[in-house]
Short mmCIF file of C-alpha atoms in Angstrom, two decimals:
data_model
loop_
_atom_site.label_atom_id
_atom_site.label_comp_id
_atom_site.label_asym_id
_atom_site.label_seq_id
_atom_site.Cartn_x
_atom_site.Cartn_y
_atom_site.Cartn_z
CA MET A 1 -41.77 37.89 17.85
CA LYS A 2 -43.58 34.98 16.17
CA ARG A 3 -40.46 32.79 16.45
CA LEU A 4 -40.18 33.69 20.15
CA ALA A 5 -43.84 32.77 20.70
CA ASN A 6 -43.40 29.42 18.94
CA GLY A 7 -40.28 28.71 20.97
CA LEU A 8 -42.14 29.49 24.18
CA LYS A 9 -44.94 27.10 23.16
CA TYR A 10 -42.44 24.30 22.58
CA ILE A 11 -40.82 24.95 25.96
CA ILE A 12 -44.20 24.79 27.73
CA VAL A 13 -45.22 21.59 25.89
CA ILE A 14 -41.87 19.88 26.60
CA THR A 15 -42.03 20.92 30.27
CA LEU A 16 -45.57 19.55 30.64
CA ALA A 17 -44.54 16.31 28.90
CA ILE A 18 -41.62 15.85 31.31
CA VAL A 19 -43.83 16.53 34.33
CA TRP A 20 -46.39 14.04 33.01
CA ILE A 21 -43.90 11.30 32.12
CA ALA A 22 -41.63 11.60 35.18
CA PRO A 23 -43.90 9.62 37.57
CA VAL A 24 -44.30 6.87 34.95
CA VAL A 25 -40.53 6.62 34.55
CA LEU A 26 -40.15 6.54 38.34
CA VAL A 27 -42.58 3.61 38.64
CA LEU A 28 -40.90 1.71 35.79
CA MET A 29 -37.42 2.18 37.23
CA ASN A 30 -38.29 1.17 40.79
CA SER A 31 -40.50 -1.76 39.84
CA THR A 32 -37.44 -3.45 38.33
CA LYS A 33 -35.28 -3.05 41.46
CA SER A 34 -34.78 -5.48 44.31
CA ILE A 35 -35.74 -4.21 47.75
CA GLY A 36 -32.07 -4.00 48.75
CA ASP A 37 -31.24 -2.02 45.62
CA PHE A 38 -34.09 0.39 46.36
CA MET A 39 -33.28 0.89 50.05
CA ASN A 40 -29.56 1.47 49.47
CA GLY A 41 -29.87 3.86 46.54
CA SER A 42 -31.81 6.81 45.18
CA MET A 43 -35.29 6.49 43.70
CA TRP A 44 -33.91 8.01 40.49
CA ALA A 45 -30.88 5.70 40.29
CA TRP A 46 -30.83 3.04 37.57
CA PRO A 47 -31.50 -0.48 38.89
CA LYS A 48 -28.42 -2.65 39.46
CA GLU A 49 -30.44 -5.87 39.08
CA PHE A 50 -33.47 -6.65 36.92
CA HIS A 51 -35.97 -7.81 39.52
CA LEU A 52 -39.25 -7.02 37.74
CA PHE A 53 -40.65 -10.53 37.29
CA GLN A 54 -39.90 -11.49 40.89
CA ASN A 55 -41.67 -8.32 42.08
CA ILE A 56 -44.68 -9.02 39.85
CA GLU A 57 -44.89 -12.60 41.12
CA GLU A 58 -44.80 -11.41 44.72
CA ALA A 59 -47.46 -8.77 44.02
CA MET A 60 -49.77 -11.24 42.30
CA ASN A 61 -49.41 -13.92 44.98
CA ALA A 62 -48.56 -12.34 48.34
CA GLY A 63 -50.39 -9.11 47.49
CA LYS A 64 -53.46 -11.04 46.18
CA LEU A 65 -53.55 -8.88 43.05
CA THR A 66 -54.77 -11.80 40.94
CA LYS A 67 -58.04 -11.85 42.89
CA TYR A 68 -58.41 -8.06 42.82
CA VAL A 69 -57.73 -7.90 39.07
CA LYS A 70 -60.42 -10.51 38.43
CA ASN A 71 -62.91 -8.55 40.55
CA SER A 72 -62.24 -5.24 38.83
CA PHE A 73 -62.34 -6.84 35.39
CA THR A 74 -65.75 -8.28 36.20
CA TYR A 75 -67.04 -4.96 37.53
CA GLY A 76 -65.62 -3.07 34.55
CA VAL A 77 -67.10 -5.33 31.88
CA VAL A 78 -70.49 -5.78 33.58
CA GLY A 79 -70.82 -2.15 34.70
CA ALA A 80 -69.75 -0.59 31.40
CA THR A 81 -71.77 -2.98 29.22
CA ALA A 82 -74.97 -2.80 31.30
CA SER A 83 -74.83 0.99 31.65
CA ILE A 84 -74.30 1.48 27.91
CA LEU A 85 -77.17 -0.88 27.03
CA ILE A 86 -79.59 0.76 29.48
CA SER A 87 -78.49 4.23 28.34
CA ALA A 88 -79.02 3.29 24.70
CA PHE A 89 -82.63 2.33 25.49
CA ALA A 90 -83.09 5.58 27.44
CA ALA A 91 -81.57 7.75 24.70
CA TYR A 92 -83.65 5.94 22.08
CA GLY A 93 -86.82 6.74 24.02
CA LEU A 94 -85.81 10.36 24.54
CA VAL A 95 -84.71 11.11 20.97
CA VAL A 96 -86.35 8.67 18.55
CA LEU A 97 -89.59 7.77 20.34
CA ARG A 98 -89.92 11.35 21.61
CA LEU A 99 -91.48 10.52 24.94
CA LYS A 100 -93.59 13.21 26.58
CA GLY A 101 -91.40 15.56 28.60
CA SER A 102 -88.26 13.90 27.23
CA PHE A 103 -86.07 16.95 27.85
CA TYR A 104 -87.02 17.03 31.53
CA TRP A 105 -86.45 13.28 31.86
CA PHE A 106 -83.02 13.85 30.35
CA LEU A 107 -82.25 16.63 32.84
CA LEU A 108 -83.33 14.36 35.69
CA ILE A 109 -81.00 11.58 34.52
CA TYR A 110 -78.11 13.92 33.75
CA SER A 111 -78.38 15.55 37.19
CA GLY A 112 -76.56 12.44 38.45
CA THR A 113 -73.32 13.94 37.12
CA ILE A 114 -73.78 17.34 38.75
CA PHE A 115 -73.27 16.46 42.40
CA PRO A 116 -69.91 15.34 43.82
CA PHE A 117 -69.66 11.58 44.23
CA GLN A 118 -68.62 11.94 47.88
CA MET A 119 -72.16 12.95 48.83
CA TYR A 120 -73.38 9.47 47.81
CA LEU A 121 -71.12 7.60 50.24
CA VAL A 122 -73.21 7.68 53.41
CA PRO A 123 -76.59 6.96 51.73
CA LEU A 124 -75.05 4.14 49.67
CA PHE A 125 -73.33 2.56 52.66
CA SER A 126 -76.50 2.71 54.75
CA GLY A 127 -78.76 1.57 51.90
CA PHE A 128 -76.54 -1.34 50.89
CA GLN A 129 -76.46 -2.62 54.45
CA LYS A 130 -80.25 -2.39 54.85
CA VAL A 131 -80.93 -4.15 51.52
CA GLY A 132 -78.31 -6.80 52.21
CA ILE A 133 -76.05 -6.20 49.22
CA TYR A 134 -73.12 -4.65 51.09
CA ASP A 135 -69.81 -6.36 50.25
CA THR A 136 -71.34 -8.44 47.43
CA PHE A 137 -70.63 -8.82 43.72
CA LEU A 138 -74.25 -7.96 42.97
CA GLY A 139 -74.11 -4.75 44.95
CA MET A 140 -70.88 -3.56 43.28
CA CYS A 141 -72.13 -4.44 39.79
CA LEU A 142 -75.40 -2.58 40.41
CA PHE A 143 -73.57 0.43 41.77
CA TYR A 144 -71.06 0.70 38.92
CA THR A 145 -73.85 0.26 36.37
CA ALA A 146 -75.99 2.97 37.94
CA ILE A 147 -73.23 5.53 38.41
CA CYS A 148 -72.16 5.26 34.74
CA ILE A 149 -75.65 5.73 33.28
CA PRO A 150 -75.98 9.56 33.41
CA PHE A 151 -72.90 10.28 31.31
CA CYS A 152 -73.71 7.45 28.89
CA VAL A 153 -77.22 8.85 28.37
CA PHE A 154 -75.77 12.31 27.81
CA LEU A 155 -73.37 11.19 25.11
CA LEU A 156 -75.70 8.73 23.35
CA ARG A 157 -78.59 11.19 23.36
CA ASN A 158 -76.44 13.89 21.78
CA PHE A 159 -75.20 11.45 19.17
CA MET A 160 -78.67 10.13 18.31
CA THR A 161 -79.85 13.69 17.58
CA THR A 162 -77.39 13.72 14.65
CA ILE A 163 -78.91 10.60 13.04
CA SER A 164 -81.35 11.48 10.27
CA ARG A 165 -84.94 10.64 11.16
CA GLU A 166 -85.46 9.44 7.59
CA TYR A 167 -83.79 6.14 8.52
CA VAL A 168 -86.35 5.56 11.27
CA GLU A 169 -89.29 6.57 9.09
CA ALA A 170 -88.13 4.30 6.25
CA ALA A 171 -87.78 1.39 8.68
CA GLN A 172 -91.29 2.04 10.03
CA LEU A 173 -92.68 1.96 6.49
CA ASP A 174 -90.94 -1.39 5.97
CA GLY A 175 -92.75 -2.76 9.00
CA TYR A 176 -89.86 -2.81 11.51
CA SER A 177 -90.85 -2.96 15.16
CA THR A 178 -89.63 -0.43 17.72
CA ILE A 179 -87.01 -2.84 19.08
CA ALA A 180 -85.92 -3.88 15.57
CA ILE A 181 -85.34 -0.24 14.62
CA LEU A 182 -83.10 0.22 17.65
CA PHE A 183 -80.98 -2.88 17.11
CA ARG A 184 -80.92 -3.03 13.30
CA ILE A 185 -80.99 0.65 12.31
CA ILE A 186 -79.72 2.76 15.22
CA PHE A 187 -77.13 0.48 16.84
CA PRO A 188 -74.84 0.25 13.77
CA PHE A 189 -74.44 4.03 13.96
CA LEU A 190 -73.56 3.79 17.66
CA VAL A 191 -70.43 1.62 17.37
CA PRO A 192 -67.90 4.53 17.55
CA PRO A 193 -69.52 6.35 20.51
CA ILE A 194 -70.10 3.05 22.31
CA SER A 195 -66.37 2.32 21.96
CA VAL A 196 -65.60 5.69 23.53
CA LEU A 197 -68.07 5.09 26.34
CA PHE A 198 -66.87 1.56 27.04
CA LEU A 199 -63.26 2.75 27.33
CA PHE A 200 -64.19 5.72 29.55
CA GLN A 201 -66.51 3.78 31.84
CA PHE A 202 -64.28 0.71 32.12
CA THR A 203 -61.34 2.96 33.00
CA PHE A 204 -63.43 4.85 35.56
CA ILE A 205 -64.55 1.61 37.22
CA TRP A 206 -61.04 0.15 37.09
CA ASN A 207 -59.52 3.23 38.73
CA ASP A 208 -62.20 3.66 41.39
CA LEU A 209 -60.84 3.70 44.93
CA ILE A 210 -63.24 5.49 47.25
CA PHE A 211 -66.38 3.45 46.54
CA GLY A 212 -64.40 0.23 46.54
CA LEU A 213 -63.13 1.03 50.02
CA ILE A 214 -66.52 2.07 51.41
CA LEU A 215 -68.79 -0.58 49.85
CA THR A 216 -66.54 -3.62 50.32
CA ARG A 217 -64.47 -5.14 53.10
CA SER A 218 -63.46 -8.66 52.00
CA ASP A 219 -60.66 -9.61 49.61
CA ASP A 220 -63.08 -11.70 47.53
CA ILE A 221 -65.12 -8.60 46.61
CA ARG A 222 -62.70 -5.68 46.70
CA PRO A 223 -61.65 -4.05 43.38
CA ILE A 224 -58.07 -3.57 42.32
CA MET A 225 -57.46 -0.03 43.61
CA SER A 226 -58.73 -0.95 47.07
CA GLY A 227 -56.43 -3.96 46.91
CA LEU A 228 -53.47 -1.75 46.05
CA ALA A 229 -54.31 0.52 48.98
CA ALA A 230 -54.38 -2.47 51.32
CA MET A 231 -51.17 -3.76 49.78
CA GLN A 232 -49.48 -0.43 50.40
CA GLY A 233 -50.37 -0.60 54.05
CA THR A 234 -49.01 -4.14 54.27
CA TYR A 235 -45.84 -3.85 52.22
CA ILE A 236 -44.78 -0.19 52.41
CA SER A 237 -41.97 -0.88 54.95
CA THR A 238 -40.55 -4.00 53.37
CA GLY A 239 -41.51 -4.11 49.69
CA ILE A 240 -42.12 -0.78 47.96
CA THR A 241 -40.74 -2.33 44.77
CA THR A 242 -43.47 -4.97 44.98
CA LEU A 243 -46.06 -2.21 45.20
CA MET A 244 -44.53 -0.47 42.17
CA ALA A 245 -44.69 -3.71 40.21
CA GLY A 246 -48.34 -4.08 41.24
CA ILE A 247 -49.07 -0.55 40.00
CA LEU A 248 -47.40 -1.41 36.71
CA VAL A 249 -49.47 -4.57 36.29
CA THR A 250 -52.75 -2.82 37.04
CA SER A 251 -52.13 -0.20 34.35
CA ILE A 252 -51.82 -2.81 31.58
CA PRO A 253 -55.54 -3.74 31.05
CA THR A 254 -56.64 -0.17 30.28
CA LEU A 255 -53.73 0.27 27.86
CA ILE A 256 -54.65 -2.96 26.06
CA LEU A 257 -58.28 -1.84 25.87
CA PHE A 258 -57.29 1.54 24.45
CA PHE A 259 -55.16 0.06 21.69
CA ALA A 260 -57.82 -2.57 20.92
CA LEU A 261 -60.49 0.13 20.51
CA GLN A 262 -58.17 2.79 19.13
CA LYS A 263 -59.69 3.00 15.65
CA ASN A 264 -63.27 3.24 16.86
CA PHE A 265 -62.20 5.43 19.78
CA ILE A 266 -60.64 8.08 17.52
CA LYS A 267 -63.63 8.00 15.18
CA GLY A 268 -66.02 8.19 18.11
CA MET A 269 -64.18 11.15 19.61
CA GLN A 270 -64.34 13.00 16.30
CA ILE A 271 -68.08 12.36 16.04
CA THR A 272 -68.63 13.31 19.68
CA VAL A 273 -66.81 16.63 19.26
CA LYS A 274 -68.84 17.43 16.13
CA SER A 275 -72.12 16.55 17.83
#
């Protein structure tokens, strides 16, 4: 019976792995085909010609992916960095400085993750137009920073509660200021969770589609996923392989970021689970 149960587990895991990997294999195979090869054969057929670099070049130039990638990279770095920094200050005030009513302030901030994001679309669209930041870099950076703050505060607050207060008290006895304690005592402990947060928030911003479509309209401002959606509408009848190559290119930055932060990411995840 135990052997049967283990065999069933392996079958389930292998089946899930195949279901998960199949779309990736499909994108890889078709991004290397020429348009003629794709139109005259099956999606699952092996490519007859290696056309990947030509498809990537067409996606980056004709599909304007270079501009969209630059936009999303800017939004990802600015939004993730600013939200983590602001959240670190907020968590520090809630946990270390023990502000009056800190738990209720935390609930107010964290409530930003409770409601579905779709309910923000109409107020954001209307508000951005009235303030004059619709379809601007400033507006998108402010939005991505704000929307990432609740989860960052949640994680950093939980992590700071695990740091011994003796470190803070010793620093106060040595004459450290409030800001010095945060940057010189607390921040070194935050490197692993910050790595986790930066990867999560950058990936979220990079993969955002709905807000990019609603809050932008020009190619100079639109993020990468909105650009891919526009590219699909333009090239779906004549260059699906170009679209596949564009999808492949846009998945590379998050993979590079994961492997670059892998050590701190794994450590941060272990600490986060324990906390």
